[in-house]
Coordinates of C-alpha atoms in Angstrom, one line a residue:
M85 CA 101.6 116.1 114.6
K86 CA 103.9 115.8 117.6
V87 CA 107.2 117.8 117.3
V88 CA 109.5 114.9 118.4
A89 CA 112.2 112.7 117.0
V90 CA 110.9 109.0 116.8
A91 CA 112.9 106.3 118.4
T92 CA 113.9 103.9 115.7
A93 CA 112.5 100.4 116.4
A94 CA 111.4 101.7 119.9
A95 CA 108.3 103.1 121.5
A96 CA 105.2 103.4 119.3
L97 CA 104.3 107.0 120.3
V98 CA 100.8 106.9 118.7
G99 CA 97.8 104.7 119.4
G100 CA 94.8 103.6 117.4
A101 CA 93.5 100.2 116.1
S102 CA 92.7 101.3 112.6
A103 CA 94.2 103.1 109.7
H104 CA 91.7 105.8 110.1
R105 CA 92.4 106.6 113.7
N106 CA 96.1 105.9 113.6
H107 CA 96.8 108.1 110.7
R108 CA 94.6 110.8 112.1
A109 CA 96.2 110.7 115.6
A110 CA 99.8 110.1 114.0
H111 CA 99.3 113.2 111.8
N112 CA 100.9 115.6 114.5
A113 CA 103.9 113.3 114.7
L114 CA 104.8 112.5 111.0
F115 CA 103.7 115.2 108.7
E116 CA 105.6 117.8 110.4
K117 CA 108.3 119.4 108.1
R118 CA 111.0 118.8 110.5
G119 CA 114.7 118.9 109.6
Y120 CA 115.5 115.4 109.7
P121 CA 117.0 116.3 112.6
A122 CA 118.6 116.7 116.0
G123 CA 115.6 116.1 118.3
E124 CA 114.0 118.6 115.9
T125 CA 116.3 121.4 117.4
C126 CA 117.5 124.1 115.0
I127 CA 121.2 124.4 116.2
P128 CA 123.2 127.5 115.3
G129 CA 126.3 126.4 113.2
C130 CA 124.9 123.2 111.9
T131 CA 124.4 123.0 108.1
T132 CA 121.5 120.6 108.1
I133 CA 119.2 119.2 110.7
W134 CA 120.4 115.7 111.3
K135 CA 119.2 112.1 112.2
T136 CA 120.9 108.9 113.4
I137 CA 120.9 106.3 110.5
T138 CA 122.0 102.5 110.7
G139 CA 123.0 100.5 107.7
E140 CA 126.1 99.7 105.7
P141 CA 128.2 102.9 104.9
T142 CA 127.5 104.3 101.3
L143 CA 128.6 107.7 101.7
H144 CA 131.9 109.4 101.6
T145 CA 133.4 109.0 105.2
P146 CA 135.6 112.0 106.0
P147 CA 138.9 111.8 108.3
P148 CA 138.2 110.8 112.0
P149 CA 136.4 113.8 113.8
P150 CA 138.3 115.5 116.7
K151 CA 138.0 113.9 120.1
P152 CA 134.4 114.7 121.4
T153 CA 134.0 117.2 124.1
A154 CA 132.7 116.1 127.3
T155 CA 128.9 116.0 127.2
A156 CA 126.9 119.0 128.7
W157 CA 123.7 116.9 128.6
P158 CA 121.9 116.4 132.1
T159 CA 122.9 113.4 134.1
G160 CA 120.9 111.1 136.2
P161 CA 118.0 108.5 135.4
A162 CA 115.6 109.5 133.0
I163 CA 111.8 108.1 133.3
V164 CA 110.7 107.9 129.7
P165 CA 108.5 105.3 127.7
T166 CA 111.4 103.3 126.3
P167 CA 110.4 99.7 125.4
V168 CA 110.1 97.4 128.4
P169 CA 112.3 94.3 128.5
Q170 CA 110.7 91.3 129.7
V171 CA 112.7 87.9 130.1
C172 CA 111.1 84.7 129.3
P173 CA 113.7 82.2 130.5
T174 CA 112.1 79.0 129.6
P175 CA 109.5 78.0 127.0
G176 CA 106.0 78.5 127.9
T177 CA 103.2 81.2 128.0
Y178 CA 103.9 84.5 129.7
T179 CA 101.3 87.6 130.5
F180 CA 102.8 90.9 131.0
P181 CA 100.5 93.6 132.6
A182 CA 100.0 96.8 131.2
T183 CA 102.2 99.8 132.3
T184 CA 101.4 103.5 132.4
L185 CA 104.1 106.2 132.5
V186 CA 103.6 109.9 132.6
V187 CA 106.2 112.4 131.1
T188 CA 105.9 115.8 132.4
E189 CA 108.6 117.6 130.3
T190 CA 110.4 117.1 127.1
T191 CA 113.2 114.8 127.6
T192 CA 116.2 113.6 125.5
V193 CA 117.9 110.5 126.3
C194 CA 120.3 107.9 124.7
A195 CA 118.2 105.1 123.8
A196 CA 118.9 101.9 121.9
S197 CA 117.7 100.5 118.5
T198 CA 118.6 97.3 117.2
T199 CA 119.5 96.1 113.5
E200 CA 120.4 92.7 112.1
L201 CA 123.8 92.5 110.4
P202 CA 125.5 90.0 108.3
K203 CA 128.9 88.7 108.8
G204 CA 131.7 91.5 108.2
T205 CA 132.6 94.8 109.5
H206 CA 129.9 97.4 109.5
T207 CA 129.6 101.2 110.1
L208 CA 126.4 102.2 112.0
G209 CA 124.7 105.2 113.4
G210 CA 126.4 108.6 113.5
V211 CA 125.1 112.1 112.1
T212 CA 124.6 112.4 108.3
T213 CA 124.7 116.1 107.1
V214 CA 124.9 117.6 103.5
V215 CA 126.9 120.7 102.9
E216 CA 127.5 122.9 99.8
T217 CA 130.7 124.9 101.1
E218 CA 133.0 124.5 103.8
T219 CA 131.2 124.4 107.1
T220 CA 131.5 123.8 110.7
V221 CA 129.0 121.4 112.3
V222 CA 128.1 121.3 116.1
C223 CA 125.9 118.5 117.1
P224 CA 125.0 116.0 119.7
Y225 CA 125.4 112.3 118.8
A226 CA 124.8 108.9 120.5
T227 CA 127.8 106.6 120.9
Q228 CA 129.0 103.6 123.4
K229 CA 131.6 103.7 126.1
T230 CA 133.1 100.9 127.9
E231 CA 134.3 101.0 131.4
N232 CA 135.4 98.1 133.3
G233 CA 133.8 95.8 130.7
V234 CA 130.4 97.6 131.1
V235 CA 129.0 99.1 127.8
T236 CA 127.2 102.3 128.3
N237 CA 125.3 104.3 125.7
V238 CA 125.9 108.0 126.1
I239 CA 125.1 111.4 124.3
E240 CA 128.3 113.6 123.6
T241 CA 128.8 116.6 121.4
T242 CA 131.2 117.1 118.7
T243 CA 132.6 119.8 116.5
Y244 CA 133.5 118.8 113.0
I245 CA 134.9 120.9 110.1
C246 CA 133.4 119.9 106.7
P247 CA 136.2 120.9 104.4
S248 CA 134.3 121.1 101.2
A249 CA 130.9 120.5 99.6
G250 CA 129.6 117.0 100.1
T251 CA 127.7 114.4 102.3
Y252 CA 129.4 113.5 105.8
T253 CA 128.8 111.0 108.2
I254 CA 130.1 112.3 111.6
A255 CA 130.8 110.0 114.7
P256 CA 129.5 106.6 113.2
I257 CA 130.3 103.5 115.3
T258 CA 132.2 100.5 113.8
T259 CA 131.3 96.8 114.7
T260 CA 132.5 93.5 113.4
V261 CA 130.2 90.5 113.1
D262 CA 131.8 87.0 113.2
V263 CA 128.8 84.8 112.6
P264 CA 126.6 84.6 109.8
V265 CA 123.8 86.9 111.0
T266 CA 123.3 88.6 114.4
T267 CA 121.4 91.6 115.9
V268 CA 123.4 94.2 117.4
V269 CA 122.3 97.4 119.4
V270 CA 122.9 100.8 118.1
P271 CA 122.6 103.9 120.3
V272 CA 120.2 106.7 119.3
V273 CA 119.5 110.1 120.5
T274 CA 115.7 109.9 121.3
T275 CA 113.3 112.7 122.5
Y276 CA 110.0 112.2 124.3
C277 CA 107.6 115.1 124.5
P278 CA 105.1 115.5 127.7
G279 CA 102.1 113.1 127.6
T280 CA 100.7 109.7 129.1
Y281 CA 102.1 106.6 127.6
T282 CA 100.9 103.0 128.0
A283 CA 102.4 99.6 127.3
P284 CA 99.5 97.4 126.9
A285 CA 99.1 94.1 128.6
V286 CA 100.9 91.2 126.2
V287 CA 100.4 87.5 126.3
T288 CA 103.2 85.7 124.3
V289 CA 104.3 81.9 123.7
V290 CA 108.0 81.3 123.5
E291 CA 109.6 78.3 122.5
T292 CA 113.3 79.1 123.6
S293 CA 114.7 81.5 126.3
T294 CA 114.1 85.1 124.9
V295 CA 113.5 88.7 125.9
V296 CA 110.3 90.3 124.8
F297 CA 110.3 94.3 124.5
C298 CA 106.8 95.8 125.0
P299 CA 106.6 99.2 123.5
F300 CA 104.7 102.3 125.1
E301 CA 101.7 103.6 123.1
S302 CA 100.2 107.1 123.7
A303 CA 97.2 106.7 125.9
T304 CA 95.3 109.9 125.0
P305 CA 95.1 110.2 121.2
T306 CA 92.2 111.9 119.4
F307 CA 90.7 109.7 116.9
A308 CA 89.1 110.9 113.5
P309 CA 85.4 109.3 112.9
E310 CA 85.3 105.9 111.4
A311 CA 85.1 106.0 107.4
P312 CA 81.9 104.1 106.0
K313 CA 82.3 101.1 104.1
Y314 CA 82.3 101.3 100.4
T315 CA 81.3 98.9 97.7
A316 CA 83.9 98.1 94.8
P317 CA 82.2 98.7 91.3
A318 CA 81.7 95.3 89.3
T319 CA 84.3 96.4 86.7
P320 CA 87.1 98.7 88.1
P321 CA 87.7 101.8 85.9
K322 CA 90.6 101.7 83.5
A323 CA 94.0 102.7 84.8
P324 CA 95.2 106.2 83.9
S325 CA 97.3 106.7 80.9
G326 CA 100.4 109.2 80.5
G327 CA 103.4 110.3 82.5
L328 CA 103.6 112.0 85.7
G329 CA 104.6 115.6 86.1
G330 CA 103.3 119.1 85.3
H331 CA 103.8 122.0 83.0
G332 CA 104.7 125.7 83.8
G333 CA 106.2 124.9 87.1
K334 CA 102.9 123.3 88.6
W335 CA 102.1 119.7 89.0
A336 CA 100.8 118.8 92.4
M337 CA 99.9 119.9 96.0
T338 CA 99.6 117.9 99.2
Y339 CA 96.2 118.0 100.7
T340 CA 94.8 116.6 104.0
P341 CA 91.2 117.1 104.9
Y342 CA 91.5 118.6 108.4
R343 CA 89.9 121.8 110.0
P344 CA 91.8 124.1 112.0
D345 CA 91.0 122.3 115.2
G346 CA 92.2 119.0 113.6
Q347 CA 88.7 117.6 113.1
C348 CA 87.7 115.9 109.6
K349 CA 86.2 118.3 107.1
E350 CA 82.8 117.7 105.5
A351 CA 82.7 116.8 101.7
S352 CA 81.6 120.4 100.8
E353 CA 84.6 121.8 102.4
V354 CA 86.8 119.4 100.7
M355 CA 85.2 120.5 97.5
A356 CA 86.0 124.0 98.3
D357 CA 89.5 123.3 99.2
C358 CA 90.2 121.4 96.0
A359 CA 88.5 123.7 93.8
A360 CA 90.9 126.5 94.9
I361 CA 93.9 124.1 94.3
A362 CA 92.5 123.5 90.7
K363 CA 91.9 127.1 90.0
A364 CA 95.6 127.8 90.9
G365 CA 96.4 125.7 88.1
F366 CA 97.5 122.3 89.8
T367 CA 96.4 119.1 88.0
T368 CA 97.1 116.6 90.9
L369 CA 96.5 116.2 94.5
R370 CA 98.6 114.0 96.8
V371 CA 96.6 112.4 99.7
Y372 CA 98.6 110.4 102.5
S373 CA 96.2 107.7 103.6
T374 CA 92.3 106.7 103.9
D375 CA 91.1 108.6 107.2
C376 CA 88.7 111.3 107.2
N377 CA 86.8 109.8 104.2
T378 CA 89.7 111.0 102.1
L379 CA 89.1 108.7 99.1
P380 CA 85.5 109.2 98.6
N381 CA 85.6 112.9 99.4
V382 CA 88.7 114.2 97.8
G383 CA 87.8 111.6 95.0
A384 CA 84.7 112.9 94.3
A385 CA 86.1 116.5 94.1
A386 CA 88.8 115.4 91.9
K387 CA 86.6 113.8 89.4
E388 CA 84.2 116.9 89.2
L389 CA 87.1 119.5 88.9
G390 CA 89.3 117.1 86.4
L391 CA 92.2 116.7 88.9
K392 CA 94.2 113.4 89.4
L393 CA 95.3 111.8 92.7
I394 CA 98.5 110.6 94.2
I395 CA 97.1 108.1 96.8
G396 CA 99.0 106.6 99.7
V397 CA 99.3 103.7 102.2
F398 CA 100.3 105.4 105.3
V399 CA 102.6 103.7 107.9
G400 CA 102.3 105.5 111.2
K401 CA 104.0 103.1 113.7
P402 CA 106.1 99.9 113.6
G403 CA 104.2 97.2 111.8
C404 CA 105.3 97.5 108.3
D405 CA 103.2 94.6 106.5
N406 CA 99.8 93.6 105.6
G407 CA 99.4 91.8 109.0
S408 CA 99.2 95.4 110.7
P409 CA 95.5 96.4 111.3
D410 CA 96.3 100.0 110.2
V411 CA 97.9 98.8 106.9
A412 CA 95.3 96.1 106.0
E413 CA 92.5 98.4 106.5
Q414 CA 93.9 101.0 104.4
I415 CA 94.7 98.4 101.6
S416 CA 91.1 97.1 102.0
A417 CA 89.6 100.7 101.7
I418 CA 91.6 101.5 98.6
K419 CA 90.6 98.3 96.9
A420 CA 86.8 98.9 97.7
W421 CA 87.1 102.5 96.5
A422 CA 89.0 101.4 93.3
Q423 CA 88.6 104.7 91.2
W424 CA 91.9 103.9 89.3
D425 CA 90.9 106.4 86.5
L426 CA 91.7 109.0 89.0
V427 CA 94.9 107.6 90.3
T428 CA 98.3 108.6 88.8
L429 CA 100.7 107.0 91.6
V430 CA 100.6 104.8 94.5
V431 CA 102.9 105.9 97.4
V432 CA 103.5 103.1 99.9
G433 CA 104.9 104.8 103.0
N434 CA 105.8 108.2 103.7
E435 CA 109.3 108.6 105.6
A436 CA 108.7 105.0 106.9
L437 CA 112.4 104.3 106.9
F438 CA 113.5 107.6 108.6
N439 CA 110.8 107.1 111.3
G440 CA 112.2 103.6 112.0
F441 CA 108.6 102.0 111.2
C442 CA 110.0 99.8 108.4
T443 CA 113.3 98.0 107.6
V444 CA 114.3 98.1 103.8
G445 CA 113.3 94.5 103.7
Q446 CA 110.0 95.1 105.2
L447 CA 109.1 98.1 103.0
T448 CA 110.2 96.2 99.9
D449 CA 107.9 93.2 100.8
L450 CA 104.8 95.9 101.6
I451 CA 105.5 97.5 98.2
H452 CA 105.2 94.0 96.5
K453 CA 102.0 93.4 98.6
C454 CA 100.2 96.5 97.5
K455 CA 101.3 95.8 93.8
S456 CA 99.6 92.3 94.1
E457 CA 96.6 93.6 95.9
F458 CA 95.9 96.8 94.0
G459 CA 96.9 95.1 90.7
S460 CA 94.2 92.4 91.4
A461 CA 91.6 95.1 91.8
G462 CA 92.4 96.6 88.4
Y463 CA 95.2 99.2 88.9
T464 CA 98.0 99.3 86.5
G465 CA 99.8 102.5 87.2
P466 CA 103.1 103.1 88.8
Y467 CA 104.1 102.6 92.6
T468 CA 106.8 104.3 94.7
T469 CA 107.7 105.0 98.3
T470 CA 109.1 108.4 99.7
D471 CA 111.6 109.3 102.4
V472 CA 114.0 111.8 103.1
V473 CA 117.3 112.0 101.3
S474 CA 119.5 110.5 104.1
S475 CA 117.4 107.5 104.4
W476 CA 118.0 106.7 100.5
L477 CA 121.7 107.4 100.7
T478 CA 122.9 105.7 103.8
Q479 CA 121.3 102.3 103.5
D480 CA 121.2 99.4 100.8
V481 CA 118.0 100.2 99.3
S482 CA 118.7 98.3 96.0
S483 CA 115.6 96.2 96.7
I484 CA 113.3 99.2 97.0
C485 CA 114.7 100.6 93.8
S486 CA 113.8 97.4 92.1
A487 CA 110.4 97.3 93.5
I488 CA 109.3 100.7 92.7
D489 CA 108.6 102.3 89.2
V490 CA 109.6 105.8 89.9
I491 CA 112.1 107.4 92.4
A492 CA 110.6 109.9 95.1
C493 CA 112.1 111.7 98.1
N494 CA 110.9 114.5 100.4
A495 CA 113.1 117.6 100.3
H496 CA 112.9 120.6 102.4
A497 CA 115.5 123.4 101.7
Y498 CA 114.6 125.5 105.0
F499 CA 116.3 122.8 107.2
N500 CA 119.7 123.3 105.6
A501 CA 121.2 126.0 107.3
G502 CA 123.4 127.0 104.5
T503 CA 120.5 127.4 102.0
H504 CA 119.1 130.9 101.2
P505 CA 115.5 130.9 100.1
S506 CA 116.8 132.1 96.5
E507 CA 118.8 128.9 96.3
A508 CA 116.0 126.6 97.4
G509 CA 115.1 125.2 93.8
P510 CA 118.9 124.1 93.2
F511 CA 119.1 122.6 96.6
V512 CA 115.8 120.6 96.2
K513 CA 116.8 119.4 92.5
G514 CA 120.4 118.4 93.9
Q515 CA 118.6 116.3 96.6
L516 CA 116.6 114.6 94.1
D517 CA 119.5 113.7 91.7
L518 CA 121.3 112.4 94.8
V519 CA 118.4 109.8 95.3
V520 CA 118.0 109.2 91.5
N521 CA 121.7 108.3 91.1
K522 CA 121.6 106.2 94.1
C523 CA 118.8 104.0 92.7
G524 CA 120.2 104.2 88.9
G525 CA 118.3 102.3 86.3
G526 CA 117.0 105.3 84.3
K527 CA 113.7 105.8 86.5
P528 CA 112.4 109.0 86.7
G529 CA 112.4 110.9 89.9
Y530 CA 110.0 113.2 91.7
I531 CA 109.7 115.3 94.9
M532 CA 106.8 114.2 96.9
E533 CA 106.9 117.0 99.5
T534 CA 108.8 120.4 99.3
G535 CA 108.0 124.0 100.7
W536 CA 109.0 126.9 102.8
P537 CA 107.2 128.3 106.0
T538 CA 106.0 131.9 106.4
A539 CA 106.9 132.0 110.1
G540 CA 109.5 130.3 112.4
N541 CA 112.8 130.8 113.6
C542 CA 115.9 131.3 111.3
N543 CA 118.2 128.4 110.7
G544 CA 121.3 129.8 109.7
V545 CA 120.7 131.9 106.4
A546 CA 117.3 129.9 106.1
C547 CA 114.7 132.2 107.5
A548 CA 111.0 131.8 107.6
G549 CA 108.8 134.5 106.4
V550 CA 106.2 135.7 103.9
A551 CA 108.8 137.2 101.6
E552 CA 111.2 134.3 102.0
Q553 CA 108.6 131.8 101.3
A554 CA 107.5 133.7 97.9
E555 CA 111.3 133.7 96.9
A556 CA 111.8 130.2 97.6
I557 CA 108.6 128.8 96.2
K558 CA 109.8 130.9 93.0
S559 CA 112.9 129.4 92.9
I560 CA 111.7 125.8 93.4
K561 CA 109.0 126.5 90.6
E562 CA 111.3 127.7 88.1
T563 CA 113.9 125.1 88.7
I564 CA 112.1 121.8 89.2
G565 CA 108.2 122.8 89.6
D566 CA 107.0 120.4 87.0
S567 CA 108.4 117.5 89.1
V568 CA 107.5 118.4 92.7
V569 CA 104.6 118.2 95.1
F570 CA 104.3 121.5 97.0
F571 CA 103.5 121.4 100.7
S572 CA 101.1 122.5 101.5
A573 CA 98.0 124.3 100.2
T574 CA 97.0 126.0 103.4
D575 CA 98.6 126.4 106.8
D576 CA 97.7 124.0 109.6
P577 CA 96.8 125.7 112.8
W578 CA 95.9 122.3 114.6
K579 CA 99.6 121.4 114.5
A580 CA 102.1 122.1 117.5
P581 CA 104.4 124.8 116.6
G582 CA 107.5 122.8 117.1
S583 CA 110.9 124.1 118.7
C584 CA 111.6 125.9 115.4
N585 CA 108.0 127.6 115.5
C586 CA 107.3 126.9 112.0
E587 CA 105.1 123.6 111.8
Q588 CA 101.7 125.5 111.4
H589 CA 102.9 127.7 108.6
W590 CA 103.6 125.9 105.3
G591 CA 100.6 127.0 103.4
C592 CA 101.8 128.2 100.0
G593 CA 98.6 127.9 97.8
Q594 CA 98.1 131.7 97.9
L595 CA 101.3 132.1 96.0
F596 CA 99.8 130.5 92.8
N597 CA 96.5 132.1 92.7

């Protein structure tokens, strides 16, 4: 998992032509427990790590912030792999050659994302933060400036005083649309880490004058071995019965079958890991995708140990539909495996909205597609998607709320600078309550990821450490443990440490033995 913020609707930073390879390579980038977040920087004085979000305003908007201070960010051109615009002035067939770009140091720029808006006045972008007390927030944000008729995207910093507990959107942009539907550009703070990026050759056919954006992809990912093909049983097993959740503060644990060096584990290693999780008292494992022979190996272990599975369709780059080879291959692998008696929940997408890989409409369509595909193969259990809380609260997600059977979100108290480890449980429960209330309809809610690191930097009063993790996990377990998936069973040495130096240290399985 790369420790970077992901540009919304911009460069696809991980490569690969299959779900197996892409998920393995994207694991560095997408399974990190970042703080949802300022280019994943732990900023002293911030109450939470933030992210730029687009969509109609749905939260309380505080009074206008004070005038921004002059930016202290570096000036001058930045050579980074933002999408390359290619102009197609007339109808015809166009071929754009491949382009390679090398980034030698971590670079933060003011990039641009696009979103489609209906007629009316809309509030876009900004920084969303949740505070529990009066707090002063200092953070960078992306905005637009107009000088002599030229609109420029810039990064500025601002100081904002949150007067009381609540959710605040800082420095949003307001725009008015006079036509029925239009596409607008929204500036976003985007960080690129060192590496080699390639925009592949593109051949496209256009019928009208248009501009084609060719995104860059990482040129040097490490791929997992190809999974073997599986034959579906003649009669799929009966879908599981009973509800979700656990007892005694234990329900589920996340599991990814990777060795310390990032390579795929053998079936015997997977069996040993799963046996330890079962011995600790958990009844369910959450897996993210189908790479590394996850379904056959983890499925076999689960069956022998009496465990259930939460399985997933992983969206690791823009391409949020069954037409994407990554998504299509995962759907096919799950249908071929078809051990529905082990499955208690299907999760379609993990933070796909937050990472800009899906729009609300695209994710809704993908959920319905999975329901149709898996339903035709014999699965009759519940479906959901999971995302960070801000992605649920700051967009119109009503179509997703209608499509899913249970509500789910990822919530990590460590990334809220005002949350002490002893208060992790109430914080996580409060985050889930916000999302459940947003969707309404009386559907039950569950946390798909939560935990606390044993090592890393202090983020306000949220400090990483062995004792701190024990205190936080105890609080979560006692407050809402029956409804959460703990992250994760063991540490992940193969991950990059991240700017908060915590990414490798989320293993908490030892606390339950």
